[in-house]
Short mmCIF file of N, CA and C in Angstrom, two decimals:
data_model
loop_
_atom_site.label_atom_id
_atom_site.label_comp_id
_atom_site.label_asym_id
_atom_site.label_seq_id
_atom_site.Cartn_x
_atom_site.Cartn_y
_atom_site.Cartn_z
N MET A 1 -6.13 4.45 -11.95
CA MET A 1 -5.75 3.66 -10.79
C MET A 1 -6.92 2.76 -10.46
N SER A 2 -6.68 1.48 -10.25
CA SER A 2 -7.73 0.52 -10.00
C SER A 2 -7.86 0.25 -8.51
N LEU A 3 -8.92 0.73 -7.92
CA LEU A 3 -9.14 0.50 -6.49
C LEU A 3 -10.59 0.08 -6.27
N ILE A 4 -10.80 -0.93 -5.46
CA ILE A 4 -12.13 -1.36 -5.07
C ILE A 4 -12.27 -1.05 -3.59
N PRO A 5 -13.36 -0.37 -3.19
CA PRO A 5 -13.49 0.00 -1.79
C PRO A 5 -13.56 -1.23 -0.88
N ARG A 6 -12.92 -1.13 0.29
CA ARG A 6 -13.00 -2.21 1.27
C ARG A 6 -14.43 -2.34 1.75
N GLY A 7 -14.83 -3.57 2.01
CA GLY A 7 -16.17 -3.80 2.52
C GLY A 7 -17.19 -4.00 1.42
N SER A 8 -16.82 -3.77 0.17
CA SER A 8 -17.76 -4.01 -0.92
C SER A 8 -17.79 -5.49 -1.23
N LEU A 9 -18.81 -5.92 -1.93
CA LEU A 9 -18.92 -7.33 -2.29
C LEU A 9 -17.79 -7.77 -3.20
N LEU A 10 -17.19 -6.81 -3.90
CA LEU A 10 -16.11 -7.13 -4.83
C LEU A 10 -14.73 -7.01 -4.22
N ASP A 11 -14.66 -6.90 -2.90
CA ASP A 11 -13.37 -6.75 -2.22
C ASP A 11 -12.67 -8.10 -2.14
N LEU A 12 -12.31 -8.64 -3.30
CA LEU A 12 -11.66 -9.95 -3.36
C LEU A 12 -10.26 -9.89 -2.78
N ASP A 13 -9.63 -8.72 -2.89
CA ASP A 13 -8.28 -8.54 -2.34
C ASP A 13 -8.26 -8.90 -0.86
N SER A 14 -9.22 -8.38 -0.12
CA SER A 14 -9.29 -8.63 1.31
C SER A 14 -9.60 -10.11 1.59
N MET A 15 -10.51 -10.68 0.81
CA MET A 15 -10.88 -12.08 1.01
C MET A 15 -9.67 -13.00 0.77
N PHE A 16 -8.95 -12.80 -0.33
CA PHE A 16 -7.79 -13.63 -0.61
C PHE A 16 -6.68 -13.38 0.39
N GLU A 17 -6.56 -12.13 0.84
CA GLU A 17 -5.53 -11.80 1.81
C GLU A 17 -5.73 -12.62 3.09
N GLN A 18 -6.99 -12.74 3.51
CA GLN A 18 -7.29 -13.51 4.72
C GLN A 18 -7.09 -15.00 4.50
N MET A 19 -7.51 -15.51 3.33
CA MET A 19 -7.42 -16.93 3.06
C MET A 19 -5.99 -17.39 2.80
N LEU A 20 -5.20 -16.57 2.11
CA LEU A 20 -3.89 -16.99 1.66
C LEU A 20 -2.74 -16.30 2.38
N SER A 21 -3.00 -15.73 3.53
CA SER A 21 -1.93 -15.02 4.23
C SER A 21 -0.85 -16.00 4.66
N PRO A 22 0.42 -15.57 4.65
CA PRO A 22 1.51 -16.45 5.05
C PRO A 22 1.32 -17.05 6.43
N SER A 23 0.73 -16.29 7.37
CA SER A 23 0.54 -16.82 8.72
C SER A 23 -0.47 -17.95 8.72
N ARG A 24 -1.50 -17.84 7.91
CA ARG A 24 -2.50 -18.90 7.84
C ARG A 24 -1.92 -20.13 7.14
N LEU A 25 -1.17 -19.92 6.07
CA LEU A 25 -0.61 -21.04 5.32
C LEU A 25 0.45 -21.78 6.12
N SER A 26 1.21 -21.07 6.94
CA SER A 26 2.27 -21.71 7.71
C SER A 26 1.78 -22.22 9.04
N GLY A 27 0.54 -21.91 9.39
CA GLY A 27 0.01 -22.36 10.67
C GLY A 27 0.36 -21.45 11.82
N GLU A 28 1.04 -20.36 11.56
CA GLU A 28 1.39 -19.42 12.62
C GLU A 28 0.18 -18.58 12.95
N ALA A 29 -0.21 -18.57 14.19
CA ALA A 29 -1.37 -17.78 14.58
C ALA A 29 -0.97 -16.50 15.28
N LYS A 30 0.22 -16.46 15.88
CA LYS A 30 0.62 -15.31 16.67
C LYS A 30 1.13 -14.16 15.81
N GLU A 31 1.92 -14.49 14.79
CA GLU A 31 2.50 -13.43 13.97
C GLU A 31 1.67 -13.30 12.71
N GLY A 32 1.02 -12.17 12.53
CA GLY A 32 0.06 -12.02 11.46
C GLY A 32 0.60 -11.39 10.20
N PHE A 33 -0.28 -11.35 9.25
CA PHE A 33 -0.02 -10.74 7.96
C PHE A 33 -1.28 -9.95 7.66
N PHE A 34 -1.17 -8.63 7.52
CA PHE A 34 -2.37 -7.85 7.36
C PHE A 34 -2.13 -6.66 6.45
N SER A 35 -3.21 -6.07 6.03
CA SER A 35 -3.17 -4.98 5.07
C SER A 35 -3.37 -3.66 5.79
N PRO A 36 -2.50 -2.67 5.53
CA PRO A 36 -2.68 -1.38 6.20
C PRO A 36 -3.91 -0.65 5.67
N LYS A 37 -4.49 0.17 6.48
CA LYS A 37 -5.60 1.03 6.08
C LYS A 37 -5.01 2.15 5.23
N ILE A 38 -5.70 2.47 4.13
CA ILE A 38 -5.18 3.50 3.23
C ILE A 38 -6.24 4.51 2.86
N ASP A 39 -5.77 5.65 2.43
CA ASP A 39 -6.61 6.69 1.82
C ASP A 39 -5.99 6.99 0.46
N VAL A 40 -6.82 7.17 -0.55
CA VAL A 40 -6.34 7.56 -1.88
C VAL A 40 -7.05 8.85 -2.25
N HIS A 41 -6.26 9.83 -2.61
CA HIS A 41 -6.78 11.14 -2.98
C HIS A 41 -6.30 11.46 -4.39
N GLU A 42 -7.20 11.93 -5.23
CA GLU A 42 -6.84 12.28 -6.60
C GLU A 42 -6.98 13.78 -6.81
N THR A 43 -5.95 14.36 -7.39
CA THR A 43 -6.02 15.76 -7.82
C THR A 43 -5.92 15.75 -9.34
N LYS A 44 -5.95 16.91 -9.94
CA LYS A 44 -5.84 16.93 -11.40
C LYS A 44 -4.44 16.53 -11.87
N ASP A 45 -3.43 16.65 -10.96
CA ASP A 45 -2.05 16.37 -11.35
C ASP A 45 -1.48 15.05 -10.82
N SER A 46 -2.12 14.47 -9.78
CA SER A 46 -1.51 13.29 -9.17
C SER A 46 -2.51 12.47 -8.35
N TYR A 47 -2.04 11.29 -7.94
CA TYR A 47 -2.73 10.47 -6.96
C TYR A 47 -1.86 10.49 -5.71
N GLU A 48 -2.49 10.55 -4.54
CA GLU A 48 -1.75 10.50 -3.29
C GLU A 48 -2.31 9.36 -2.46
N ILE A 49 -1.44 8.44 -2.08
CA ILE A 49 -1.83 7.29 -1.27
C ILE A 49 -1.20 7.45 0.10
N SER A 50 -2.02 7.39 1.14
CA SER A 50 -1.53 7.46 2.52
C SER A 50 -1.86 6.14 3.19
N ALA A 51 -0.87 5.51 3.79
CA ALA A 51 -1.05 4.21 4.44
C ALA A 51 -0.64 4.30 5.90
N GLU A 52 -1.51 3.82 6.79
CA GLU A 52 -1.20 3.78 8.21
C GLU A 52 -0.27 2.61 8.49
N LEU A 53 0.87 2.90 9.09
CA LEU A 53 1.83 1.86 9.45
C LEU A 53 2.27 2.08 10.90
N PRO A 54 1.36 1.91 11.87
CA PRO A 54 1.72 2.17 13.26
C PRO A 54 2.77 1.19 13.77
N GLY A 55 3.71 1.72 14.51
CA GLY A 55 4.75 0.89 15.11
C GLY A 55 5.85 0.46 14.16
N VAL A 56 5.84 0.97 12.94
CA VAL A 56 6.83 0.59 11.93
C VAL A 56 7.88 1.69 11.84
N SER A 57 9.14 1.29 11.73
CA SER A 57 10.19 2.28 11.50
C SER A 57 10.42 2.41 10.00
N LYS A 58 10.94 3.53 9.60
CA LYS A 58 11.20 3.82 8.18
C LYS A 58 12.07 2.74 7.54
N ASP A 59 13.02 2.21 8.30
CA ASP A 59 13.94 1.19 7.76
C ASP A 59 13.27 -0.15 7.50
N ASP A 60 12.09 -0.37 8.09
CA ASP A 60 11.38 -1.64 7.91
C ASP A 60 10.31 -1.57 6.82
N ILE A 61 10.33 -0.49 6.03
CA ILE A 61 9.35 -0.33 4.95
C ILE A 61 10.03 -0.58 3.61
N ASN A 62 9.34 -1.31 2.75
CA ASN A 62 9.85 -1.58 1.41
C ASN A 62 8.73 -1.25 0.42
N VAL A 63 9.02 -0.35 -0.51
CA VAL A 63 8.07 0.03 -1.55
C VAL A 63 8.69 -0.36 -2.88
N THR A 64 7.97 -1.16 -3.66
CA THR A 64 8.50 -1.60 -4.96
C THR A 64 7.48 -1.33 -6.05
N LEU A 65 7.98 -1.23 -7.26
CA LEU A 65 7.15 -1.04 -8.45
C LEU A 65 7.61 -2.05 -9.48
N GLU A 66 6.71 -2.92 -9.89
CA GLU A 66 7.06 -3.94 -10.88
C GLU A 66 5.87 -4.17 -11.80
N ASP A 67 6.10 -4.00 -13.10
CA ASP A 67 5.06 -4.20 -14.12
C ASP A 67 3.77 -3.43 -13.81
N GLY A 68 3.91 -2.18 -13.37
CA GLY A 68 2.76 -1.34 -13.11
C GLY A 68 2.05 -1.61 -11.79
N VAL A 69 2.62 -2.48 -10.94
CA VAL A 69 2.02 -2.79 -9.64
C VAL A 69 2.92 -2.22 -8.55
N LEU A 70 2.35 -1.32 -7.75
CA LEU A 70 3.04 -0.69 -6.64
C LEU A 70 2.73 -1.51 -5.38
N THR A 71 3.77 -1.98 -4.69
CA THR A 71 3.57 -2.81 -3.50
C THR A 71 4.23 -2.17 -2.30
N LEU A 72 3.47 -2.08 -1.20
CA LEU A 72 3.97 -1.58 0.08
C LEU A 72 4.12 -2.78 1.00
N GLU A 73 5.29 -2.92 1.61
CA GLU A 73 5.51 -3.99 2.58
C GLU A 73 6.22 -3.40 3.78
N ALA A 74 5.85 -3.87 4.96
CA ALA A 74 6.50 -3.42 6.19
C ALA A 74 6.37 -4.52 7.23
N GLU A 75 7.24 -4.45 8.22
CA GLU A 75 7.18 -5.46 9.27
C GLU A 75 7.27 -4.78 10.63
N VAL A 76 6.41 -5.22 11.54
CA VAL A 76 6.43 -4.74 12.92
C VAL A 76 6.95 -5.89 13.76
N HIS A 77 8.00 -5.63 14.52
CA HIS A 77 8.61 -6.66 15.33
C HIS A 77 8.06 -6.61 16.75
N ARG A 78 7.82 -7.75 17.31
CA ARG A 78 7.33 -7.86 18.69
C ARG A 78 8.44 -7.43 19.64
N GLU A 79 8.06 -6.66 20.64
CA GLU A 79 9.04 -6.26 21.65
C GLU A 79 9.41 -7.49 22.47
N GLN A 80 10.69 -7.73 22.62
CA GLN A 80 11.16 -8.92 23.35
C GLN A 80 11.55 -8.53 24.77
N LYS A 81 10.57 -8.27 25.59
CA LYS A 81 10.84 -7.96 26.99
C LYS A 81 10.46 -9.18 27.81
N GLU A 82 11.40 -9.63 28.60
CA GLU A 82 11.13 -10.80 29.42
C GLU A 82 10.46 -10.34 30.71
N LYS A 83 9.30 -10.93 30.97
CA LYS A 83 8.57 -10.59 32.19
C LYS A 83 8.58 -11.81 33.09
N LYS A 84 9.04 -11.63 34.27
CA LYS A 84 9.18 -12.74 35.21
C LYS A 84 7.86 -13.02 35.95
N GLU A 85 7.07 -11.98 36.15
CA GLU A 85 5.85 -12.16 36.94
C GLU A 85 4.63 -11.75 36.13
N GLY A 86 3.51 -12.26 36.56
CA GLY A 86 2.24 -11.86 35.97
C GLY A 86 1.92 -12.64 34.71
N ARG A 87 0.80 -12.27 34.10
CA ARG A 87 0.36 -12.92 32.87
C ARG A 87 -0.30 -11.90 31.97
N VAL A 88 -0.36 -12.19 30.73
CA VAL A 88 -1.00 -11.30 29.77
C VAL A 88 -2.51 -11.52 29.87
N ILE A 89 -3.24 -10.46 30.11
CA ILE A 89 -4.69 -10.56 30.21
C ILE A 89 -5.34 -10.24 28.87
N ARG A 90 -4.80 -9.28 28.18
CA ARG A 90 -5.34 -8.90 26.87
C ARG A 90 -4.20 -8.38 26.01
N GLN A 91 -4.16 -8.82 24.76
CA GLN A 91 -3.13 -8.34 23.85
C GLN A 91 -3.80 -8.05 22.51
N GLU A 92 -3.87 -6.75 22.17
CA GLU A 92 -4.52 -6.33 20.93
C GLU A 92 -3.56 -5.76 19.91
N ARG A 93 -2.35 -5.48 20.31
CA ARG A 93 -1.39 -4.90 19.38
C ARG A 93 -0.97 -5.94 18.37
N ARG A 94 -0.86 -5.52 17.13
CA ARG A 94 -0.50 -6.44 16.06
C ARG A 94 0.99 -6.45 15.82
N TYR A 95 1.48 -7.63 15.51
CA TYR A 95 2.87 -7.81 15.13
C TYR A 95 2.88 -8.66 13.89
N GLY A 96 3.74 -8.35 12.97
CA GLY A 96 3.80 -9.15 11.76
C GLY A 96 4.09 -8.29 10.56
N LYS A 97 3.55 -8.72 9.42
CA LYS A 97 3.84 -8.06 8.16
C LYS A 97 2.62 -7.36 7.61
N TYR A 98 2.86 -6.17 7.09
CA TYR A 98 1.86 -5.42 6.36
C TYR A 98 2.15 -5.60 4.87
N MET A 99 1.11 -5.65 4.06
CA MET A 99 1.34 -5.68 2.62
C MET A 99 0.10 -5.16 1.91
N ARG A 100 0.33 -4.35 0.88
CA ARG A 100 -0.76 -3.81 0.09
C ARG A 100 -0.22 -3.52 -1.30
N SER A 101 -0.97 -3.88 -2.34
CA SER A 101 -0.55 -3.65 -3.72
C SER A 101 -1.62 -2.88 -4.47
N PHE A 102 -1.16 -2.09 -5.45
CA PHE A 102 -2.05 -1.27 -6.28
C PHE A 102 -1.64 -1.39 -7.73
N ASN A 103 -2.61 -1.53 -8.61
CA ASN A 103 -2.33 -1.45 -10.04
C ASN A 103 -2.36 0.02 -10.41
N LEU A 104 -1.26 0.51 -10.93
CA LEU A 104 -1.22 1.90 -11.36
C LEU A 104 -1.77 1.98 -12.78
N GLY A 105 -2.52 2.99 -13.05
CA GLY A 105 -3.07 3.16 -14.39
C GLY A 105 -2.01 3.64 -15.35
N ALA A 106 -2.37 3.65 -16.61
CA ALA A 106 -1.44 4.09 -17.66
C ALA A 106 -1.17 5.59 -17.57
N ASP A 107 -1.99 6.31 -16.78
CA ASP A 107 -1.82 7.76 -16.70
C ASP A 107 -0.84 8.20 -15.61
N VAL A 108 -0.10 7.26 -14.99
CA VAL A 108 0.85 7.61 -13.93
C VAL A 108 2.27 7.61 -14.48
N ARG A 109 3.02 8.66 -14.11
CA ARG A 109 4.45 8.72 -14.46
C ARG A 109 5.21 7.91 -13.42
N GLU A 110 5.45 6.65 -13.71
CA GLU A 110 6.06 5.72 -12.74
C GLU A 110 7.43 6.17 -12.26
N SER A 111 8.19 6.80 -13.11
CA SER A 111 9.55 7.20 -12.74
C SER A 111 9.58 8.36 -11.74
N ASP A 112 8.46 9.03 -11.54
CA ASP A 112 8.43 10.20 -10.67
C ASP A 112 7.66 9.99 -9.37
N ILE A 113 7.39 8.75 -8.99
CA ILE A 113 6.67 8.48 -7.74
C ILE A 113 7.57 8.86 -6.57
N ASP A 114 7.00 9.56 -5.59
CA ASP A 114 7.74 10.04 -4.43
C ASP A 114 7.13 9.45 -3.16
N ALA A 115 7.97 9.11 -2.19
CA ALA A 115 7.49 8.54 -0.93
C ALA A 115 8.06 9.31 0.26
N SER A 116 7.23 9.47 1.29
CA SER A 116 7.70 10.07 2.54
C SER A 116 7.02 9.34 3.70
N PHE A 117 7.65 9.39 4.88
CA PHE A 117 7.14 8.68 6.04
C PHE A 117 7.26 9.58 7.26
N LYS A 118 6.11 9.82 7.91
CA LYS A 118 6.11 10.68 9.09
C LYS A 118 4.98 10.26 10.02
N ASP A 119 5.29 10.13 11.31
CA ASP A 119 4.31 9.82 12.34
C ASP A 119 3.48 8.57 12.03
N GLY A 120 4.13 7.54 11.51
CA GLY A 120 3.44 6.29 11.26
C GLY A 120 2.59 6.26 10.00
N VAL A 121 2.73 7.28 9.16
CA VAL A 121 1.95 7.32 7.92
C VAL A 121 2.92 7.42 6.74
N LEU A 122 2.79 6.45 5.83
CA LEU A 122 3.56 6.46 4.59
C LEU A 122 2.73 7.16 3.53
N THR A 123 3.31 8.16 2.88
CA THR A 123 2.59 8.91 1.84
C THR A 123 3.34 8.75 0.52
N LEU A 124 2.61 8.28 -0.48
CA LEU A 124 3.16 8.13 -1.83
C LEU A 124 2.44 9.08 -2.75
N LYS A 125 3.20 9.80 -3.54
CA LYS A 125 2.61 10.72 -4.51
C LYS A 125 2.99 10.23 -5.90
N ALA A 126 1.97 9.92 -6.69
CA ALA A 126 2.18 9.40 -8.05
C ALA A 126 1.66 10.43 -9.04
N PRO A 127 2.56 11.19 -9.67
CA PRO A 127 2.12 12.21 -10.62
C PRO A 127 1.52 11.58 -11.88
N LYS A 128 0.53 12.27 -12.41
CA LYS A 128 -0.12 11.81 -13.64
C LYS A 128 0.68 12.29 -14.84
N ARG A 129 0.57 11.53 -15.91
CA ARG A 129 1.15 11.97 -17.18
C ARG A 129 0.28 13.10 -17.72
N GLU A 130 0.91 13.97 -18.46
CA GLU A 130 0.13 15.03 -19.11
C GLU A 130 -0.67 14.42 -20.25
N GLU A 131 -1.91 14.83 -20.32
CA GLU A 131 -2.75 14.32 -21.40
C GLU A 131 -2.27 14.87 -22.72
N GLU A 132 -2.19 13.98 -23.68
CA GLU A 132 -1.78 14.43 -25.01
C GLU A 132 -2.98 15.08 -25.69
N GLN A 133 -2.76 16.28 -26.12
CA GLN A 133 -3.82 17.00 -26.81
C GLN A 133 -3.87 16.53 -28.27
N PRO A 134 -5.08 16.30 -28.78
CA PRO A 134 -5.15 15.89 -30.18
C PRO A 134 -4.57 16.98 -31.07
N ARG A 135 -3.76 16.53 -32.02
CA ARG A 135 -3.13 17.48 -32.93
C ARG A 135 -3.89 17.50 -34.24
N THR A 136 -4.00 18.67 -34.76
CA THR A 136 -4.58 18.81 -36.09
C THR A 136 -3.42 19.04 -37.06
N GLN A 137 -3.39 18.25 -38.09
CA GLN A 137 -2.31 18.36 -39.05
C GLN A 137 -2.92 18.54 -40.43
N ARG A 138 -2.44 19.52 -41.09
CA ARG A 138 -2.96 19.79 -42.43
C ARG A 138 -2.26 18.85 -43.42
N ILE A 139 -3.04 18.21 -44.26
CA ILE A 139 -2.54 17.30 -45.28
C ILE A 139 -2.56 18.02 -46.61
N GLU A 140 -1.40 18.06 -47.22
CA GLU A 140 -1.29 18.74 -48.51
C GLU A 140 -1.86 17.85 -49.60
N ILE A 141 -2.56 18.47 -50.52
CA ILE A 141 -3.13 17.75 -51.66
C ILE A 141 -2.21 17.94 -52.84
N HIS A 142 -1.82 16.86 -53.49
CA HIS A 142 -0.90 16.93 -54.65
C HIS A 142 -1.67 16.85 -55.95
#
């Protein structure tokens, strides 16, 4: 599995995400496009990816796998409550689209990836392929 830690000098994913985000390209400043925070855990049998998706419902999550690239997408919709009085003093809650992609290594059984969603956390479990043990084969001499 190919992952570069966030905050490293080689975190090009984050840099391009900021430069080429749909909200920046379209000129929209209010509705953002951002990457969820993730944890990746490896065991001897699988990789487990946990992604924070606060405020997202299960129906608004889309997980796809194409050409060895696993992509998580979700959308958080702004609450449309009309307020007649007052003004917004501070607004820190994010609304918009989440997106994160991962290159899966050749050691992942793509057909057996499992996903679950609970309490705002999406968990993906990608089982590893069993390592092929080298075989010894006797060659007959004629």
